[in-house]
Amino acid sequence: MSDRRTTEGAATAPSSSPDRLAATLALDEAVTRVRLVSPARAKAFELLGVRTVRDLVTHFPRRYIDLSSRETVASAAIGQQCTIQGTVHEIKLKRPKPRLTLVEMTLTDGTGTLMVTAFRQPWLMDSLSAGMQVAVAGKLEFNYGFKRMTNPFIEAVEGDAAGGGMIFPVHPATEKLSAAWIRRLVGNGLAQVAGLYDPLPLELRAKYRLMSRGAALSAIHFPQSMDEVAEARRRLVYEELLFLELMLMEEGRARTHGRVPVSHVVDGPCVAALAAVLPFDLTEEQQAAKRDILGVLAAPQAANHLLLGDVGTGKTVVAAFALAAAADTGSQALLMAPTEVLARQHGQSLGPLFDAAGITWDVLTGSTAPADREAILARVSAAEVDVLIGTHALLEDDVVPAKCTLAVIDEQQRFGVDQRAKLLAKGEAPDALYLTATPIPRSLALALFGNLTLSYIRHRPHDASRRTTKVHTKQDRGHAYDAALAALGRGEQVYVVCPLIGASSEDRDEKAGKRAAREGDEDEYVYAAISIEGDDDLACDNVAAAEKEAAFLQHKTFSAYQVELLHGRMPGTEKQDVMQRFRDGETQVLVATTIIEVGVDVPNATVMIIEDADRFGLSQLHQLRGRVGRGSLPGEVYLISASRTEAALKRLSAMETTDDGYELAAYDLSLRREGDILGNRQHGASALKLVNVVRDGKIIEAAYADALALLEEDPKLEAPAHRALAREARLAFKRAATVQGG
Ligand code: ADP
Ligand code: MG
């Protein structure tokens, strides 16, 4: 407590200009410059991503404990979160099992007695003793005749502390560095940068009545009231977003600076022929998206267009028209997909249409044989190929198109900025078309891409309402397998998705529980521990587990059918063969790790069983289930939860009630899992520490408009009033920029 007061004093003390400059520069010094940050603590900070003073002072609290609104033991309601202050009557360390310690404390406040139990925190004995005043915050329970709290937040309070300023920040912590220590070190960090300059131009601060940067940083860590937190947050969110927008706009400008973009021919013979050979009519939304896209391709600017459409809405064929326009223009287009399976599938579905429309094409992936590769590269360089479809293999230096004017990136959320930039560098100033099934609101799309145009496809060509989703626990997953057998009996096919990520579910529940206990947050629980980022979806040692699971299903559950396994560690050619046999109906059950998520299209597959579904984000699950109910047959999806925690089941049940990807994304976001939506490779995501894209939609739009206006007035941000802004925007995204350069 005493620490925190001195910090506040220092942060608001008036300083002369040289001090202010020094304070500003201190942001980018190593965190070890902060008082009490020893090398060992710096190492622990490293795990939290904190390396510089800037990282430290932007290591924001994840929640607050408001000791200013306290209740008494008598008044506090059972089952509620509450804060109670009292005197320690007795405190004891117990050891019920050899490796289990617990601290038991009796607290009295004149209205009653509260029993407090803290598991695995023996160090509490060092800081607390009978007679001390402490405040505890947590969920109130009642059993064995007493009101109790288990693993509450515990804070010793000074005798006179009953006044204001009783809000405690709870920072993300680790085992090596407790929340209490972090609080103290953040305070020291703030002292180091006290008096720092505010990079926001005065007029913008005035326009939105924003706090100064220094005040906001102090207030978000050590607020006097929750209102102050909200104000500080508002200021810092705006700042994060303005920096992001400026940086993205700059990136966009750099891409085309001094280059000549192409106006594509969009009413040529290839486009017309493609329309004529399509086996179906485009839906109205597809037609609208096609019009939008051809419109931006025809314009003499380098287009940046994002096509957003839920899984199965038919984005591929819309993109095909853009590819055809490049062919009509006499130039070339690249279509990059994140996995081998998907790139091959594009070749198979688009290839025949292209052939019929007189568009030449090739597919290039990591497993293309060397001789074939040579030949393809030669044709591409000689402008004999209109459309080159491929994976990351397209990014190789020796892929040199003669004249590339269009780059299409499918499932763009799978790619990093650097990869995006590298593909675009294959042409002079090519138009860019991004496809994504990750449903992001318009405001977020703007935030992530800066300047861009958008088209949405909201409905699938086939009625997807005929897809049902059910959640089961492991105990009654028999229902799911019965449904699968019934579908197989009707001649349909089945996916079984097994993330198989090692640690057993019991382990995980226990870990999540411990973590929640440590952080005093019972609703917290961890999912999305699996990364679904490209082909490396399985750790090596799990390949054996996946094989075992597939063998088990083949011999026991589905013995009358052909079962095959598909996983990310397989050689590319083998993956293609497995997919091909499934597509051809030779195998009826595909046991897969998550690589089937992206774009795979087998209309006869109608049942999907997802094991350990609680490990996935809702958007990921939604993408996965988009593989069934695609054709004219209804789909059934079974989500098997390995976890029986209420939070896990509740979250999954959202999948039962809505089939709308946008709604699910919003729900995931409301649980504050932005990372799941943004994908951890978007540089935007990593530098956005406070922004919540649902809640902050209005601020995103404001920052976007302000950034546009600023750059219009001062394109390089050279005016004295803008220099600090330019510098800060650069620094905030420095790490991302390094990646991009590499
Ligand atoms: P996604 O948007 O998820 O990438 P795809 O482009 O893979 O979806 O399309 C899903 C399926 O819908 C494909 O089999 C495709 O041929 C089919 N499809 C696309 N548009 C139409 C349409 N207008 N009418 C009927 N089927 C369509
Ligand atoms: Mg697709």
mmCIF file with all atom_site columns, C-alpha atoms in Angstrom, residues 508-623:
data_model
loop_
_atom_site.group_PDB
_atom_site.id
_atom_site.type_symbol
_atom_site.label_atom_id
_atom_site.label_alt_id
_atom_site.label_comp_id
_atom_site.label_asym_id
_atom_site.label_entity_id
_atom_site.label_seq_id
_atom_site.pdbx_PDB_ins_code
_atom_site.Cartn_x
_atom_site.Cartn_y
_atom_site.Cartn_z
_atom_site.occupancy
_atom_site.B_iso_or_equiv
_atom_site.pdbx_formal_charge
_atom_site.auth_seq_id
_atom_site.auth_comp_id
_atom_site.auth_asym_id
_atom_site.auth_atom_id
_atom_site.pdbx_PDB_model_num
ATOM 1   C CA . ARG A 1 508 ? -6.577  -30.196 -17.655 1.00 0.00 ? 508 ARG A CA 1
ATOM 2   C CA . ASP A 1 509 ? -9.586  -29.579 -15.486 1.00 0.00 ? 509 ASP A CA 1
ATOM 3   C CA . GLU A 1 510 ? -7.356  -29.761 -12.484 1.00 0.00 ? 510 GLU A CA 1
ATOM 4   C CA . LYS A 1 511 ? -4.868  -27.351 -13.966 1.00 0.00 ? 511 LYS A CA 1
ATOM 5   C CA . ALA A 1 512 ? -7.570  -24.934 -14.987 1.00 0.00 ? 512 ALA A CA 1
ATOM 6   C CA . GLY A 1 513 ? -8.985  -25.157 -11.506 1.00 0.00 ? 513 GLY A CA 1
ATOM 7   C CA . LYS A 1 514 ? -5.637  -24.411 -9.959  1.00 0.00 ? 514 LYS A CA 1
ATOM 8   C CA . ARG A 1 515 ? -5.055  -21.521 -12.200 1.00 0.00 ? 515 ARG A CA 1
ATOM 9   C CA . ALA A 1 516 ? -8.458  -20.124 -11.447 1.00 0.00 ? 516 ALA A CA 1
ATOM 10  C CA . ALA A 1 517 ? -7.783  -20.559 -7.749  1.00 0.00 ? 517 ALA A CA 1
ATOM 11  C CA . ARG A 1 518 ? -4.472  -18.798 -7.991  1.00 0.00 ? 518 ARG A CA 1
ATOM 12  C CA . GLU A 1 519 ? -5.941  -15.892 -9.833  1.00 0.00 ? 519 GLU A CA 1
ATOM 13  C CA . GLY A 1 520 ? -9.078  -15.808 -7.772  1.00 0.00 ? 520 GLY A CA 1
ATOM 14  C CA . ASP A 1 521 ? -11.257 -16.048 -10.804 1.00 0.00 ? 521 ASP A CA 1
ATOM 15  C CA . GLU A 1 522 ? -13.540 -19.012 -10.929 1.00 0.00 ? 522 GLU A CA 1
ATOM 16  C CA . ASP A 1 523 ? -15.086 -18.343 -14.280 1.00 0.00 ? 523 ASP A CA 1
ATOM 17  C CA . GLU A 1 524 ? -11.731 -18.395 -15.903 1.00 0.00 ? 524 GLU A CA 1
ATOM 18  C CA . TYR A 1 525 ? -10.937 -21.549 -17.713 1.00 0.00 ? 525 TYR A CA 1
ATOM 19  C CA . VAL A 1 526 ? -8.636  -22.325 -20.491 1.00 0.00 ? 526 VAL A CA 1
ATOM 20  C CA . TYR A 1 527 ? -9.528  -23.547 -23.900 1.00 0.00 ? 527 TYR A CA 1
ATOM 21  C CA . ALA A 1 528 ? -8.080  -23.150 -27.371 1.00 0.00 ? 528 ALA A CA 1
ATOM 22  C CA . ALA A 1 529 ? -4.900  -24.633 -26.066 1.00 0.00 ? 529 ALA A CA 1
ATOM 23  C CA . ILE A 1 530 ? -4.528  -26.339 -29.404 1.00 0.00 ? 530 ILE A CA 1
ATOM 24  C CA . SER A 1 531 ? -3.222  -24.291 -32.188 1.00 0.00 ? 531 SER A CA 1
ATOM 25  C CA . ILE A 1 532 ? -4.915  -24.801 -35.484 1.00 0.00 ? 532 ILE A CA 1
ATOM 26  C CA . GLU A 1 533 ? -2.415  -22.963 -37.538 1.00 0.00 ? 533 GLU A CA 1
ATOM 27  C CA . GLY A 1 534 ? -1.556  -24.729 -40.710 1.00 0.00 ? 534 GLY A CA 1
ATOM 28  C CA . ASP A 1 535 ? -0.336  -28.278 -40.994 1.00 0.00 ? 535 ASP A CA 1
ATOM 29  C CA . ASP A 1 536 ? 1.550   -28.572 -37.728 1.00 0.00 ? 536 ASP A CA 1
ATOM 30  C CA . ASP A 1 537 ? -1.466  -29.494 -35.756 1.00 0.00 ? 537 ASP A CA 1
ATOM 31  C CA . LEU A 1 538 ? 0.023   -32.463 -33.963 1.00 0.00 ? 538 LEU A CA 1
ATOM 32  C CA . ALA A 1 539 ? 3.032   -32.736 -31.786 1.00 0.00 ? 539 ALA A CA 1
ATOM 33  C CA . CYS A 1 540 ? 5.190   -35.689 -32.890 1.00 0.00 ? 540 CYS A CA 1
ATOM 34  C CA . ASP A 1 541 ? 4.420   -37.910 -29.953 1.00 0.00 ? 541 ASP A CA 1
ATOM 35  C CA . ASN A 1 542 ? 0.728   -37.591 -30.634 1.00 0.00 ? 542 ASN A CA 1
ATOM 36  C CA . VAL A 1 543 ? 0.888   -39.135 -34.053 1.00 0.00 ? 543 VAL A CA 1
ATOM 37  C CA . ALA A 1 544 ? 0.983   -42.493 -32.314 1.00 0.00 ? 544 ALA A CA 1
ATOM 38  C CA . ALA A 1 545 ? -2.082  -41.573 -30.289 1.00 0.00 ? 545 ALA A CA 1
ATOM 39  C CA . ALA A 1 546 ? -3.955  -40.501 -33.420 1.00 0.00 ? 546 ALA A CA 1
ATOM 40  C CA . GLU A 1 547 ? -3.059  -43.761 -35.128 1.00 0.00 ? 547 GLU A CA 1
ATOM 41  C CA . LYS A 1 548 ? -4.212  -45.716 -32.132 1.00 0.00 ? 548 LYS A CA 1
ATOM 42  C CA . GLU A 1 549 ? -7.525  -43.908 -32.056 1.00 0.00 ? 549 GLU A CA 1
ATOM 43  C CA . ALA A 1 550 ? -8.076  -44.548 -35.763 1.00 0.00 ? 550 ALA A CA 1
ATOM 44  C CA . ALA A 1 551 ? -7.226  -48.220 -35.350 1.00 0.00 ? 551 ALA A CA 1
ATOM 45  C CA . PHE A 1 552 ? -9.605  -48.483 -32.432 1.00 0.00 ? 552 PHE A CA 1
ATOM 46  C CA . LEU A 1 553 ? -12.452 -46.945 -34.412 1.00 0.00 ? 553 LEU A CA 1
ATOM 47  C CA . GLN A 1 554 ? -11.702 -49.203 -37.381 1.00 0.00 ? 554 GLN A CA 1
ATOM 48  C CA . HIS A 1 555 ? -11.718 -52.385 -35.331 1.00 0.00 ? 555 HIS A CA 1
ATOM 49  C CA . LYS A 1 556 ? -14.416 -51.677 -32.797 1.00 0.00 ? 556 LYS A CA 1
ATOM 50  C CA . THR A 1 557 ? -16.894 -48.959 -33.623 1.00 0.00 ? 557 THR A CA 1
ATOM 51  C CA . PHE A 1 558 ? -16.833 -48.899 -37.403 1.00 0.00 ? 558 PHE A CA 1
ATOM 52  C CA . SER A 1 559 ? -15.614 -52.401 -38.201 1.00 0.00 ? 559 SER A CA 1
ATOM 53  C CA . ALA A 1 560 ? -18.033 -52.736 -41.115 1.00 0.00 ? 560 ALA A CA 1
ATOM 54  C CA . TYR A 1 561 ? -16.607 -49.629 -42.849 1.00 0.00 ? 561 TYR A CA 1
ATOM 55  C CA . GLN A 1 562 ? -13.340 -48.238 -44.110 1.00 0.00 ? 562 GLN A CA 1
ATOM 56  C CA . VAL A 1 563 ? -11.669 -45.854 -41.672 1.00 0.00 ? 563 VAL A CA 1
ATOM 57  C CA . GLU A 1 564 ? -8.676  -43.669 -42.499 1.00 0.00 ? 564 GLU A CA 1
ATOM 58  C CA . LEU A 1 565 ? -6.574  -41.188 -40.606 1.00 0.00 ? 565 LEU A CA 1
ATOM 59  C CA . LEU A 1 566 ? -5.571  -37.726 -41.779 1.00 0.00 ? 566 LEU A CA 1
ATOM 60  C CA . HIS A 1 567 ? -3.132  -35.651 -39.811 1.00 0.00 ? 567 HIS A CA 1
ATOM 61  C CA . GLY A 1 568 ? -0.816  -32.751 -40.353 1.00 0.00 ? 568 GLY A CA 1
ATOM 62  C CA . ARG A 1 569 ? 2.412   -34.685 -40.028 1.00 0.00 ? 569 ARG A CA 1
ATOM 63  C CA . MET A 1 570 ? 1.695   -36.893 -43.006 1.00 0.00 ? 570 MET A CA 1
ATOM 64  C CA . PRO A 1 571 ? 3.668   -36.307 -46.179 1.00 0.00 ? 571 PRO A CA 1
ATOM 65  C CA . GLY A 1 572 ? 1.742   -34.133 -48.613 1.00 0.00 ? 572 GLY A CA 1
ATOM 66  C CA . THR A 1 573 ? 1.130   -36.822 -51.186 1.00 0.00 ? 573 THR A CA 1
ATOM 67  C CA . GLU A 1 574 ? -0.260  -39.181 -48.581 1.00 0.00 ? 574 GLU A CA 1
ATOM 68  C CA . LYS A 1 575 ? -2.661  -36.493 -47.378 1.00 0.00 ? 575 LYS A CA 1
ATOM 69  C CA . GLN A 1 576 ? -3.901  -36.004 -50.900 1.00 0.00 ? 576 GLN A CA 1
ATOM 70  C CA . ASP A 1 577 ? -4.440  -39.723 -51.332 1.00 0.00 ? 577 ASP A CA 1
ATOM 71  C CA . VAL A 1 578 ? -6.378  -40.005 -48.096 1.00 0.00 ? 578 VAL A CA 1
ATOM 72  C CA . MET A 1 579 ? -8.551  -37.042 -49.033 1.00 0.00 ? 579 MET A CA 1
ATOM 73  C CA . GLN A 1 580 ? -9.090  -38.401 -52.502 1.00 0.00 ? 580 GLN A CA 1
ATOM 74  C CA . ARG A 1 581 ? -10.252 -41.786 -51.223 1.00 0.00 ? 581 ARG A CA 1
ATOM 75  C CA . PHE A 1 582 ? -12.649 -40.061 -48.850 1.00 0.00 ? 582 PHE A CA 1
ATOM 76  C CA . ARG A 1 583 ? -13.944 -37.816 -51.605 1.00 0.00 ? 583 ARG A CA 1
ATOM 77  C CA . ASP A 1 584 ? -14.436 -40.849 -53.853 1.00 0.00 ? 584 ASP A CA 1
ATOM 78  C CA . GLY A 1 585 ? -16.314 -42.693 -51.098 1.00 0.00 ? 585 GLY A CA 1
ATOM 79  C CA . GLU A 1 586 ? -13.736 -45.487 -50.880 1.00 0.00 ? 586 GLU A CA 1
ATOM 80  C CA . THR A 1 587 ? -13.330 -44.664 -47.215 1.00 0.00 ? 587 THR A CA 1
ATOM 81  C CA . GLN A 1 588 ? -16.406 -43.772 -45.244 1.00 0.00 ? 588 GLN A CA 1
ATOM 82  C CA . VAL A 1 589 ? -14.940 -42.539 -41.992 1.00 0.00 ? 589 VAL A CA 1
ATOM 83  C CA . LEU A 1 590 ? -12.233 -39.922 -41.836 1.00 0.00 ? 590 LEU A CA 1
ATOM 84  C CA . VAL A 1 591 ? -10.495 -39.607 -38.513 1.00 0.00 ? 591 VAL A CA 1
ATOM 85  C CA . ALA A 1 592 ? -8.782  -36.294 -38.617 1.00 0.00 ? 592 ALA A CA 1
ATOM 86  C CA . THR A 1 593 ? -6.922  -33.867 -36.520 1.00 0.00 ? 593 THR A CA 1
ATOM 87  C CA . THR A 1 594 ? -7.831  -30.302 -37.231 1.00 0.00 ? 594 THR A CA 1
ATOM 88  C CA . ILE A 1 595 ? -6.431  -30.030 -40.735 1.00 0.00 ? 595 ILE A CA 1
ATOM 89  C CA . ILE A 1 596 ? -9.861  -30.658 -42.165 1.00 0.00 ? 596 ILE A CA 1
ATOM 90  C CA . GLU A 1 597 ? -10.958 -27.373 -40.730 1.00 0.00 ? 597 GLU A CA 1
ATOM 91  C CA . VAL A 1 598 ? -10.016 -25.263 -43.640 1.00 0.00 ? 598 VAL A CA 1
ATOM 92  C CA . GLY A 1 599 ? -12.293 -25.326 -46.610 1.00 0.00 ? 599 GLY A CA 1
ATOM 93  C CA . VAL A 1 600 ? -12.598 -29.064 -47.217 1.00 0.00 ? 600 VAL A CA 1
ATOM 94  C CA . ASP A 1 601 ? -15.688 -29.863 -49.223 1.00 0.00 ? 601 ASP A CA 1
ATOM 95  C CA . VAL A 1 602 ? -17.218 -33.374 -49.363 1.00 0.00 ? 602 VAL A CA 1
ATOM 96  C CA . PRO A 1 603 ? -20.988 -33.014 -49.710 1.00 0.00 ? 603 PRO A CA 1
ATOM 97  C CA . ASN A 1 604 ? -21.729 -36.675 -48.881 1.00 0.00 ? 604 ASN A CA 1
ATOM 98  C CA . ALA A 1 605 ? -20.232 -36.320 -45.397 1.00 0.00 ? 605 ALA A CA 1
ATOM 99  C CA . THR A 1 606 ? -23.123 -35.646 -43.050 1.00 0.00 ? 606 THR A CA 1
ATOM 100 C CA . VAL A 1 607 ? -22.030 -36.492 -39.514 1.00 0.00 ? 607 VAL A CA 1
ATOM 101 C CA . MET A 1 608 ? -19.181 -34.922 -37.618 1.00 0.00 ? 608 MET A CA 1
ATOM 102 C CA . ILE A 1 609 ? -18.093 -35.958 -34.163 1.00 0.00 ? 609 ILE A CA 1
ATOM 103 C CA . ILE A 1 610 ? -15.667 -33.605 -32.458 1.00 0.00 ? 610 ILE A CA 1
ATOM 104 C CA . GLU A 1 611 ? -13.865 -35.091 -29.496 1.00 0.00 ? 611 GLU A CA 1
ATOM 105 C CA . ASP A 1 612 ? -12.503 -32.772 -26.816 1.00 0.00 ? 612 ASP A CA 1
ATOM 106 C CA . ALA A 1 613 ? -14.590 -30.012 -28.316 1.00 0.00 ? 613 ALA A CA 1
ATOM 107 C CA . ASP A 1 614 ? -14.035 -27.855 -25.268 1.00 0.00 ? 614 ASP A CA 1
ATOM 108 C CA . ARG A 1 615 ? -10.480 -27.324 -26.399 1.00 0.00 ? 615 ARG A CA 1
ATOM 109 C CA . PHE A 1 616 ? -11.600 -25.207 -29.324 1.00 0.00 ? 616 PHE A CA 1
ATOM 110 C CA . GLY A 1 617 ? -12.781 -21.665 -29.651 1.00 0.00 ? 617 GLY A CA 1
ATOM 111 C CA . LEU A 1 618 ? -16.349 -21.331 -30.850 1.00 0.00 ? 618 LEU A CA 1
ATOM 112 C CA . SER A 1 619 ? -15.291 -19.841 -34.140 1.00 0.00 ? 619 SER A CA 1
ATOM 113 C CA . GLN A 1 620 ? -12.995 -22.767 -34.720 1.00 0.00 ? 620 GLN A CA 1
ATOM 114 C CA . LEU A 1 621 ? -15.773 -25.224 -33.934 1.00 0.00 ? 621 LEU A CA 1
ATOM 115 C CA . HIS A 1 622 ? -18.044 -23.351 -36.259 1.00 0.00 ? 622 HIS A CA 1
ATOM 116 C CA . GLN A 1 623 ? -15.505 -23.634 -39.049 1.00 0.00 ? 623 GLN A CA 1
#
